[in-house]
Amino acid sequence: MSIVEHTPDIGSGYPDLVVTDPFDGEVIGVVAQNGPAQLEQILERARTGFQLSRSLSRFSRHKILERASTLLGERAETATGLIVREAGKTLRQARKEVARAVMTLSLSADAARSDAGEVVPFDAFEGSENRRGWFTREPLGIIVAITPYNDALNLVAHKLGPAVAGGNSVVLKPSQLTPLTARFLVDLLIDAGLPDEIITVVHGDRDLAQALISAREVRMVSFTGGFATGEAIARNAGLKKLAMELGGNAPVIVFSDADIPAAVEACVSGAFWAAGQNCVGAQRILVQREVYEEFRDRFAAQAIALHAGDPRDEATDVGPMISVASAQAAERLVDHAVAAGGRVLAGHRRQGAVYWPTVVEGVPFSCELWADEAFAPVVVLSPFETEEQAIAQANEIDYALHAATFTRDITRALRVAGQLDAGGVMINDSSDYRVDSMPFGGSKYGSMGREGVRFAYEEMTQPKVVCINA
């Protein structure tokens, strides 16, 4: 696996990072590391990048991003193979991620020339009859983007595409577990015509992240990751814009009038896609008592039927988790749930980083597996009696991204959607449904900003008013 050609490394005296395949441990790349001592060098490059980016016309930004989208489509096979090797996604899942990233870049290209501002009707107000004007959307400046491993291509595209569309420069710190995929995308943008100073890719530990986050001239931090890191960013960022997506613990409510086979199929996909390393994946499935046994038996049977193993095998449904340590952590979560009274219906088997799709029932609501994000191929099933009870149980977690409900009653569906505390509610679909144009973000604790190309573009730009007194 060759390392990308263009992406420049800031000179480093730090030990290199060795990148390995999570399935078999094979070394697939080596990446130079950076540290806080290089902050000024990093920022100087980002300053130059910002001047170049803001000077590009909106059409130029559009053209670069559209060309990048086309190039990614042409290089889809290479991108797919890299995601499989570096992140452990199956071929089918990696192909879908590449296709989504193609769309993310295309949507970013559209944002570059379509969301430029609007006329302000000054003359609609007494005393301003002779005034005319408008507002434009202008870049913020230097944006620090910190991305996770679970969507190593598309989540990077969701940071870079809108930032470039808005005329900003970016210091990109991708996950230490999947740096090569991020660098592949940056190289592709450079091949599409983006001046290479506009994006500075850095790799390093939390000390580097801390230095970047607290730098005064950084105008925004866009972060996708865990709550502990998000809290640390909020404490140390200072006066700058923050956009953070901090994970979830998605509830799904299945009512007795639902199409049970369809609900099972959707929830199996939503729970075990990407080995459960999905912030909107179905984790807590609440099923009305009258159909609980039918749903449980169908769901467990389909989970058992999934093929887990080598992600390079076209027949594989569930590949490895990102590391052996992550799979061991999932195994411990289920062990604790079983010790607390839970009963395993499927899975709870591990080989290296592969953890088989696991279904558990009877888990106490005080248990960590119920209360916290597992980020693993693990699902908890629980029966409920009434709509009110289900909503209360769904909402008891302090944070939420998506929720879902299955019912044939549209009145009930809309009522429940209105009462679920989540950033998005999917009706007759799994909680993990998402398109890249929709607003995406959390509810309750930790909710800060929205992704989705148009919405991220607006987060990464600011209005500038021009008023003419004629």
mmCIF file of C-alpha atoms in Angstrom, residues 46-376:
data_model
loop_
_atom_site.group_PDB
_atom_site.id
_atom_site.type_symbol
_atom_site.label_atom_id
_atom_site.label_comp_id
_atom_site.label_asym_id
_atom_site.label_seq_id
_atom_site.Cartn_x
_atom_site.Cartn_y
_atom_site.Cartn_z
ATOM 1 C CA ALA A 46 -2.584 27.605 7.360
ATOM 2 C CA ARG A 47 -2.372 31.424 7.207
ATOM 3 C CA THR A 48 -0.983 31.204 3.690
ATOM 4 C CA GLY A 49 -3.683 28.690 2.842
ATOM 5 C CA PHE A 50 -6.421 31.002 4.073
ATOM 6 C CA GLN A 51 -5.247 33.882 1.895
ATOM 7 C CA LEU A 52 -5.239 31.570 -1.102
ATOM 8 C CA SER A 53 -8.622 30.069 -0.279
ATOM 9 C CA ARG A 54 -10.480 33.308 0.325
ATOM 10 C CA SER A 55 -9.104 34.728 -2.946
ATOM 11 C CA LEU A 56 -10.577 31.900 -5.005
ATOM 12 C CA SER A 57 -13.831 32.825 -6.726
ATOM 13 C CA ARG A 58 -16.900 30.858 -5.801
ATOM 14 C CA PHE A 59 -16.836 29.345 -9.265
ATOM 15 C CA SER A 60 -13.235 28.224 -8.755
ATOM 16 C CA ARG A 61 -14.130 26.532 -5.470
ATOM 17 C CA HIS A 62 -17.130 24.929 -7.137
ATOM 18 C CA LYS A 63 -15.023 23.682 -10.042
ATOM 19 C CA ILE A 64 -12.345 22.192 -7.767
ATOM 20 C CA LEU A 65 -14.870 20.391 -5.574
ATOM 21 C CA GLU A 66 -16.879 19.089 -8.520
ATOM 22 C CA ARG A 67 -13.676 17.845 -10.144
ATOM 23 C CA ALA A 68 -12.719 16.159 -6.855
ATOM 24 C CA SER A 69 -16.109 14.439 -6.764
ATOM 25 C CA THR A 70 -15.551 13.147 -10.291
ATOM 26 C CA LEU A 71 -12.019 11.987 -9.491
ATOM 27 C CA LEU A 72 -13.213 10.111 -6.421
ATOM 28 C CA GLY A 73 -15.769 8.306 -8.549
ATOM 29 C CA GLU A 74 -13.016 7.362 -10.970
ATOM 30 C CA ARG A 75 -10.757 6.186 -8.124
ATOM 31 C CA ALA A 76 -13.527 4.463 -6.203
ATOM 32 C CA GLU A 77 -11.883 1.041 -6.352
ATOM 33 C CA THR A 78 -8.650 2.358 -4.826
ATOM 34 C CA ALA A 79 -10.548 4.253 -2.117
ATOM 35 C CA THR A 80 -12.645 1.190 -1.341
ATOM 36 C CA GLY A 81 -9.586 -1.007 -0.948
ATOM 37 C CA LEU A 82 -7.918 1.505 1.347
ATOM 38 C CA ILE A 83 -10.979 1.754 3.615
ATOM 39 C CA VAL A 84 -11.214 -2.043 3.825
ATOM 40 C CA ARG A 85 -7.530 -2.387 4.700
ATOM 41 C CA GLU A 86 -7.291 0.543 7.108
ATOM 42 C CA ALA A 87 -10.721 0.682 8.792
ATOM 43 C CA GLY A 88 -11.836 -2.934 8.460
ATOM 44 C CA LYS A 89 -15.109 -2.191 6.702
ATOM 45 C CA THR A 90 -16.468 -4.867 4.416
ATOM 46 C CA LEU A 91 -16.284 -4.341 0.674
ATOM 47 C CA ARG A 92 -19.991 -3.563 0.467
ATOM 48 C CA GLN A 93 -19.798 -1.040 3.282
ATOM 49 C CA ALA A 94 -16.648 0.595 1.935
ATOM 50 C CA ARG A 95 -18.181 0.980 -1.517
ATOM 51 C CA LYS A 96 -21.189 2.711 -0.005
ATOM 52 C CA GLU A 97 -18.967 5.080 1.971
ATOM 53 C CA VAL A 98 -17.069 6.025 -1.180
ATOM 54 C CA ALA A 99 -20.327 6.674 -3.034
ATOM 55 C CA ARG A 100 -21.505 8.893 -0.192
ATOM 56 C CA ALA A 101 -18.237 10.832 -0.206
ATOM 57 C CA VAL A 102 -18.646 11.411 -3.946
ATOM 58 C CA MET A 103 -22.025 12.966 -3.164
ATOM 59 C CA THR A 104 -20.645 14.975 -0.219
ATOM 60 C CA LEU A 105 -18.053 16.616 -2.465
ATOM 61 C CA SER A 106 -20.663 17.306 -5.147
ATOM 62 C CA LEU A 107 -22.997 18.899 -2.589
ATOM 63 C CA SER A 108 -20.060 20.983 -1.345
ATOM 64 C CA ALA A 109 -19.443 22.151 -4.908
ATOM 65 C CA ASP A 110 -23.076 23.265 -5.122
ATOM 66 C CA ALA A 111 -22.800 25.123 -1.799
ATOM 67 C CA ALA A 112 -19.782 27.044 -3.054
ATOM 68 C CA ARG A 113 -21.802 28.908 -5.636
ATOM 69 C CA SER A 114 -25.408 28.710 -4.473
ATOM 70 C CA ASP A 115 -25.325 29.757 -0.812
ATOM 71 C CA ALA A 116 -23.665 33.150 -1.185
ATOM 72 C CA GLY A 117 -26.123 35.324 0.773
ATOM 73 C CA GLU A 118 -29.281 37.268 0.011
ATOM 74 C CA VAL A 119 -30.816 40.691 -0.360
ATOM 75 C CA VAL A 120 -31.769 42.536 2.839
ATOM 76 C CA PRO A 121 -34.954 44.646 2.306
ATOM 77 C CA PHE A 122 -33.766 47.741 4.185
ATOM 78 C CA ASP A 123 -36.404 49.882 2.473
ATOM 79 C CA ALA A 124 -39.155 47.807 4.121
ATOM 80 C CA PHE A 125 -38.500 49.673 7.373
ATOM 81 C CA GLU A 126 -39.399 53.242 8.255
ATOM 82 C CA GLY A 127 -36.413 55.536 8.056
ATOM 83 C CA SER A 128 -34.561 53.246 5.656
ATOM 84 C CA GLU A 129 -36.585 53.862 2.509
ATOM 85 C CA ASN A 130 -33.508 55.000 0.555
ATOM 86 C CA ARG A 131 -31.273 52.156 1.582
ATOM 87 C CA ARG A 132 -30.479 49.022 -0.376
ATOM 88 C CA GLY A 133 -28.207 46.162 0.498
ATOM 89 C CA TRP A 134 -27.421 42.526 0.977
ATOM 90 C CA PHE A 135 -25.407 40.108 3.026
ATOM 91 C CA THR A 136 -22.801 37.665 1.817
ATOM 92 C CA ARG A 137 -21.419 34.560 3.490
ATOM 93 C CA GLU A 138 -17.713 35.028 4.174
ATOM 94 C CA PRO A 139 -15.076 32.563 5.414
ATOM 95 C CA LEU A 140 -14.200 32.303 9.096
ATOM 96 C CA GLY A 141 -10.479 31.742 8.570
ATOM 97 C CA ILE A 142 -8.447 28.814 9.880
ATOM 98 C CA ILE A 143 -10.538 25.785 10.850
ATOM 99 C CA VAL A 144 -9.177 22.849 12.836
ATOM 100 C CA ALA A 145 -10.929 19.626 11.823
ATOM 101 C CA ILE A 146 -10.536 16.491 13.957
ATOM 102 C CA THR A 147 -12.039 13.345 12.462
ATOM 103 C CA PRO A 148 -12.709 9.768 13.690
ATOM 104 C CA TYR A 149 -11.954 6.362 12.225
ATOM 105 C CA ASN A 150 -15.426 4.969 11.637
ATOM 106 C CA ASP A 151 -16.121 6.871 8.390
ATOM 107 C CA ALA A 152 -12.540 7.643 7.524
ATOM 108 C CA LEU A 153 -13.343 9.046 4.074
ATOM 109 C CA ASN A 154 -16.831 10.522 4.192
ATOM 110 C CA LEU A 155 -16.551 12.256 7.563
ATOM 111 C CA VAL A 156 -13.333 13.894 6.379
ATOM 112 C CA ALA A 157 -15.196 14.984 3.244
ATOM 113 C CA HIS A 158 -17.895 16.465 5.485
ATOM 114 C CA LYS A 159 -15.261 18.690 7.117
ATOM 115 C CA LEU A 160 -13.143 19.588 4.092
ATOM 116 C CA GLY A 161 -15.856 20.045 1.450
ATOM 117 C CA PRO A 162 -17.894 22.757 3.221
ATOM 118 C CA ALA A 163 -14.742 24.433 4.575
ATOM 119 C CA VAL A 164 -13.234 24.755 1.106
ATOM 120 C CA ALA A 165 -16.601 25.814 -0.351
ATOM 121 C CA GLY A 166 -16.675 28.650 2.172
ATOM 122 C CA GLY A 167 -13.153 29.897 1.422
ATOM 123 C CA ASN A 168 -11.442 28.739 4.624
ATOM 124 C CA SER A 169 -8.175 26.931 5.219
ATOM 125 C CA VAL A 170 -8.118 23.736 7.267
ATOM 126 C CA VAL A 171 -5.705 22.062 9.632
ATOM 127 C CA LEU A 172 -6.861 18.447 9.438
ATOM 128 C CA LYS A 173 -5.999 16.025 12.221
ATOM 129 C CA PRO A 174 -7.462 12.647 11.207
ATOM 130 C CA SER A 175 -7.750 9.650 13.476
ATOM 131 C CA GLN A 176 -4.441 7.999 14.299
ATOM 132 C CA LEU A 177 -6.112 4.727 13.314
ATOM 133 C CA THR A 178 -7.067 5.781 9.768
ATOM 134 C CA PRO A 179 -4.681 8.513 8.588
ATOM 135 C CA LEU A 180 -4.028 7.107 5.108
ATOM 136 C CA THR A 181 -7.633 7.412 3.934
ATOM 137 C CA ALA A 182 -7.732 11.070 4.991
ATOM 138 C CA ARG A 183 -4.472 11.755 3.189
ATOM 139 C CA PHE A 184 -5.829 10.019 0.090
ATOM 140 C CA LEU A 185 -8.754 12.464 0.020
ATOM 141 C CA VAL A 186 -6.514 15.506 0.485
ATOM 142 C CA ASP A 187 -4.307 14.323 -2.373
ATOM 143 C CA LEU A 188 -7.377 13.937 -4.529
ATOM 144 C CA LEU A 189 -8.424 17.532 -3.811
ATOM 145 C CA ILE A 190 -4.944 18.708 -4.784
ATOM 146 C CA ASP A 191 -5.177 16.714 -8.019
ATOM 147 C CA ALA A 192 -8.504 18.480 -8.618
ATOM 148 C CA GLY A 193 -6.737 21.849 -8.496
ATOM 149 C CA LEU A 194 -6.870 22.888 -4.827
ATOM 150 C CA PRO A 195 -3.721 24.799 -3.817
ATOM 151 C CA ASP A 196 -2.000 22.426 -1.414
ATOM 152 C CA GLU A 197 -1.514 25.054 1.310
ATOM 153 C CA ILE A 198 -5.271 25.284 1.855
ATOM 154 C CA ILE A 199 -5.310 21.997 3.763
ATOM 155 C CA THR A 200 -2.538 21.127 6.202
ATOM 156 C CA VAL A 201 -2.613 17.517 7.378
ATOM 157 C CA VAL A 202 -1.071 16.801 10.772
ATOM 158 C CA HIS A 203 -0.788 13.611 12.815
ATOM 159 C CA GLY A 204 -0.184 13.390 16.528
ATOM 160 C CA ASP A 205 -1.479 12.800 20.023
ATOM 161 C CA ARG A 206 -3.669 14.846 22.340
ATOM 162 C CA ASP A 207 -0.842 17.290 23.077
ATOM 163 C CA LEU A 208 -0.834 18.331 19.422
ATOM 164 C CA ALA A 209 -4.638 18.525 19.398
ATOM 165 C CA GLN A 210 -4.578 20.667 22.542
ATOM 166 C CA ALA A 211 -2.097 23.098 21.005
ATOM 167 C CA LEU A 212 -4.175 23.451 17.847
ATOM 168 C CA ILE A 213 -7.477 23.835 19.683
ATOM 169 C CA SER A 214 -6.216 26.553 22.016
ATOM 170 C CA ALA A 215 -4.424 28.581 19.312
ATOM 171 C CA ARG A 216 -5.965 32.046 19.348
ATOM 172 C CA GLU A 217 -6.083 32.551 15.581
ATOM 173 C CA VAL A 218 -7.966 29.324 14.937
ATOM 174 C CA ARG A 219 -11.524 30.510 14.344
ATOM 175 C CA MET A 220 -13.368 27.195 14.539
ATOM 176 C CA VAL A 221 -12.907 23.642 15.757
ATOM 177 C CA SER A 222 -14.991 20.978 14.021
ATOM 178 C CA PHE A 223 -14.776 17.713 15.944
ATOM 179 C CA THR A 224 -16.382 14.301 15.625
ATOM 180 C CA GLY A 225 -15.588 11.892 18.427
ATOM 181 C CA GLY A 226 -16.217 11.040 22.060
ATOM 182 C CA PHE A 227 -17.705 13.000 24.943
ATOM 183 C CA ALA A 228 -14.572 13.134 27.098
ATOM 184 C CA THR A 229 -12.561 14.656 24.253
ATOM 185 C CA GLY A 230 -15.426 17.011 23.402
ATOM 186 C CA GLU A 231 -15.527 18.292 26.960
ATOM 187 C CA ALA A 232 -11.770 18.849 26.922
ATOM 188 C CA ILE A 233 -12.070 20.811 23.674
ATOM 189 C CA ALA A 234 -14.870 22.986 25.091
ATOM 190 C CA ARG A 235 -12.816 23.745 28.213
ATOM 191 C CA ASN A 236 -9.693 24.731 26.327
ATOM 192 C CA ALA A 237 -10.788 26.219 23.014
ATOM 193 C CA GLY A 238 -11.277 29.813 24.154
ATOM 194 C CA LEU A 239 -13.347 32.264 22.133
ATOM 195 C CA LYS A 240 -13.902 30.402 18.897
ATOM 196 C CA LYS A 241 -16.692 28.584 17.156
ATOM 197 C CA LEU A 242 -17.226 24.930 18.049
ATOM 198 C CA ALA A 243 -19.095 22.285 16.087
ATOM 199 C CA MET A 244 -19.019 18.888 17.745
ATOM 200 C CA GLU A 245 -20.750 15.586 17.055
ATOM 201 C CA LEU A 246 -20.206 13.476 20.143
ATOM 202 C CA GLY A 247 -21.939 10.198 19.544
ATOM 203 C CA GLY A 248 -25.241 8.696 20.615
ATOM 204 C CA ASN A 249 -27.092 5.688 21.931
ATOM 205 C CA ALA A 250 -29.918 5.358 19.457
ATOM 206 C CA PRO A 251 -33.286 4.055 20.662
ATOM 207 C CA VAL A 252 -35.700 2.311 18.295
ATOM 208 C CA ILE A 253 -39.366 1.898 19.270
ATOM 209 C CA VAL A 254 -41.272 -0.919 17.541
ATOM 210 C CA PHE A 255 -45.054 -0.827 18.046
ATOM 211 C CA SER A 256 -47.317 -3.853 17.792
ATOM 212 C CA ASP A 257 -48.897 -2.650 14.539
ATOM 213 C CA ALA A 258 -45.534 -2.420 12.746
ATOM 214 C CA ASP A 259 -44.480 -4.542 9.786
ATOM 215 C CA ILE A 260 -42.335 -6.811 11.959
ATOM 216 C CA PRO A 261 -40.284 -8.559 9.225
ATOM 217 C CA ALA A 262 -39.438 -5.168 7.670
ATOM 218 C CA ALA A 263 -38.592 -3.680 11.070
ATOM 219 C CA VAL A 264 -36.308 -6.602 11.895
ATOM 220 C CA GLU A 265 -34.479 -6.356 8.585
ATOM 221 C CA ALA A 266 -33.942 -2.600 8.954
ATOM 222 C CA CYS A 267 -32.792 -2.872 12.562
ATOM 223 C CA VAL A 268 -30.347 -5.704 11.851
ATOM 224 C CA SER A 269 -28.708 -3.571 9.203
ATOM 225 C CA GLY A 270 -28.810 -0.500 11.441
ATOM 226 C CA ALA A 271 -27.290 -2.327 14.385
ATOM 227 C CA PHE A 272 -24.457 -4.229 12.737
ATOM 228 C CA TRP A 273 -23.382 -2.047 9.818
ATOM 229 C CA ALA A 274 -19.668 -1.193 10.090
ATOM 230 C CA ALA A 275 -19.371 -3.673 12.964
ATOM 231 C CA GLY A 276 -21.642 -1.419 15.027
ATOM 232 C CA GLN A 277 -19.083 1.421 14.937
ATOM 233 C CA ASN A 278 -21.760 3.862 13.926
ATOM 234 C CA CYS A 279 -22.871 6.778 16.076
ATOM 235 C CA VAL A 280 -26.482 6.452 14.853
ATOM 236 C CA GLY A 281 -26.576 2.665 14.880
ATOM 237 C CA ALA A 282 -29.512 0.971 16.604
ATOM 238 C CA GLN A 283 -28.371 0.018 20.109
ATOM 239 C CA ARG A 284 -31.513 -0.025 22.300
ATOM 240 C CA ILE A 285 -34.543 -1.610 20.606
ATOM 241 C CA LEU A 286 -37.796 -1.254 22.541
ATOM 242 C CA VAL A 287 -40.525 -3.601 21.322
ATOM 243 C CA GLN A 288 -44.170 -3.576 22.386
ATOM 244 C CA ARG A 289 -44.982 -6.606 24.539
ATOM 245 C CA GLU A 290 -47.554 -8.130 22.142
ATOM 246 C CA VAL A 291 -44.941 -8.634 19.393
ATOM 247 C CA TYR A 292 -41.789 -8.807 21.489
ATOM 248 C CA GLU A 293 -41.195 -12.551 21.177
ATOM 249 C CA GLU A 294 -41.767 -12.556 17.419
ATOM 250 C CA PHE A 295 -39.413 -9.613 16.914
ATOM 251 C CA ARG A 296 -36.803 -11.062 19.300
ATOM 252 C CA ASP A 297 -36.735 -14.476 17.644
ATOM 253 C CA ARG A 298 -36.562 -13.066 14.114
ATOM 254 C CA PHE A 299 -33.904 -10.521 15.088
ATOM 255 C CA ALA A 300 -31.670 -13.044 16.870
ATOM 256 C CA ALA A 301 -31.963 -15.504 13.979
ATOM 257 C CA GLN A 302 -30.920 -12.865 11.434
ATOM 258 C CA ALA A 303 -28.030 -11.740 13.640
ATOM 259 C CA ILE A 304 -26.787 -15.333 13.905
ATOM 260 C CA ALA A 305 -27.014 -15.700 10.113
ATOM 261 C CA LEU A 306 -24.663 -12.770 9.462
ATOM 262 C CA HIS A 307 -21.205 -13.781 8.286
ATOM 263 C CA ALA A 308 -18.404 -12.197 10.346
ATOM 264 C CA GLY A 309 -14.746 -12.252 9.387
ATOM 265 C CA ASP A 310 -12.401 -11.096 6.641
ATOM 266 C CA PRO A 311 -13.676 -7.772 5.238
ATOM 267 C CA ARG A 312 -12.027 -8.514 1.874
ATOM 268 C CA ASP A 313 -14.387 -11.460 1.344
ATOM 269 C CA GLU A 314 -17.464 -10.423 -0.662
ATOM 270 C CA ALA A 315 -19.577 -12.749 1.526
ATOM 271 C CA THR A 316 -18.652 -11.000 4.775
ATOM 272 C CA ASP A 317 -21.408 -8.977 6.448
ATOM 273 C CA VAL A 318 -19.519 -7.861 9.578
ATOM 274 C CA GLY A 319 -15.806 -7.140 9.502
ATOM 275 C CA PRO A 320 -13.425 -6.508 12.385
ATOM 276 C CA MET A 321 -13.728 -3.665 14.830
ATOM 277 C CA ILE A 322 -11.005 -1.055 14.529
ATOM 278 C CA SER A 323 -8.711 -2.854 16.974
ATOM 279 C CA VAL A 324 -8.425 -5.870 19.212
ATOM 280 C CA ALA A 325 -8.726 -3.525 22.201
ATOM 281 C CA SER A 326 -12.065 -2.222 20.931
ATOM 282 C CA ALA A 327 -13.393 -5.753 20.467
ATOM 283 C CA GLN A 328 -12.212 -6.698 23.950
ATOM 284 C CA ALA A 329 -13.993 -3.640 25.378
ATOM 285 C CA ALA A 330 -17.240 -4.724 23.667
ATOM 286 C CA GLU A 331 -16.804 -8.208 25.077
ATOM 287 C CA ARG A 332 -16.374 -6.796 28.596
ATOM 288 C CA LEU A 333 -19.499 -4.649 28.236
ATOM 289 C CA VAL A 334 -21.555 -7.721 27.451
ATOM 290 C CA ASP A 335 -19.893 -9.726 30.242
ATOM 291 C CA HIS A 336 -20.929 -7.021 32.727
ATOM 292 C CA ALA A 337 -24.480 -6.965 31.324
ATOM 293 C CA VAL A 338 -24.762 -10.729 31.666
ATOM 294 C CA ALA A 339 -23.442 -10.565 35.226
ATOM 295 C CA ALA A 340 -26.159 -7.996 35.945
ATOM 296 C CA GLY A 341 -28.910 -10.314 34.653
ATOM 297 C CA GLY A 342 -28.796 -9.969 30.881
ATOM 298 C CA ARG A 343 -29.241 -12.980 28.602
ATOM 299 C CA VAL A 344 -27.277 -13.444 25.378
ATOM 300 C CA LEU A 345 -29.470 -14.421 22.410
ATOM 301 C CA ALA A 346 -26.792 -14.303 19.719
ATOM 302 C CA GLY A 347 -23.076 -13.711 19.356
ATOM 303 C CA HIS A 348 -20.814 -12.738 22.249
ATOM 304 C CA ARG A 349 -17.904 -14.421 20.531
ATOM 305 C CA ARG A 350 -14.594 -12.795 19.676
ATOM 306 C CA GLN A 351 -11.612 -13.710 17.536
ATOM 307 C CA GLY A 352 -8.946 -11.011 17.428
ATOM 308 C CA ALA A 353 -10.679 -7.771 16.412
ATOM 309 C CA VAL A 354 -13.753 -9.593 15.078
ATOM 310 C CA TYR A 355 -16.670 -9.537 17.511
ATOM 311 C CA TRP A 356 -19.703 -11.464 16.309
ATOM 312 C CA PRO A 357 -23.073 -9.636 16.116
ATOM 313 C CA THR A 358 -24.417 -9.817 19.638
ATOM 314 C CA VAL A 359 -27.987 -9.560 20.915
ATOM 315 C CA VAL A 360 -28.823 -9.299 24.623
ATOM 316 C CA GLU A 361 -32.139 -9.051 26.473
ATOM 317 C CA GLY A 362 -33.016 -8.458 30.103
ATOM 318 C CA VAL A 363 -30.310 -5.841 30.634
ATOM 319 C CA PRO A 364 -31.030 -3.578 33.642
ATOM 320 C CA PHE A 365 -31.448 0.081 32.704
ATOM 321 C CA SER A 366 -28.691 0.938 35.181
ATOM 322 C CA CYS A 367 -26.216 -1.189 33.222
ATOM 323 C CA GLU A 368 -23.489 0.488 31.157
ATOM 324 C CA LEU A 369 -24.574 -1.389 28.043
ATOM 325 C CA TRP A 370 -27.977 0.295 28.256
ATOM 326 C CA ALA A 371 -26.855 3.723 29.429
ATOM 327 C CA ASP A 372 -23.737 4.397 27.323
ATOM 328 C CA GLU A 373 -22.778 4.232 23.684
ATOM 329 C CA ALA A 374 -21.335 0.792 22.966
ATOM 330 C CA PHE A 375 -19.946 1.640 19.506
ATOM 331 C CA ALA A 376 -19.843 -2.076 18.811
#
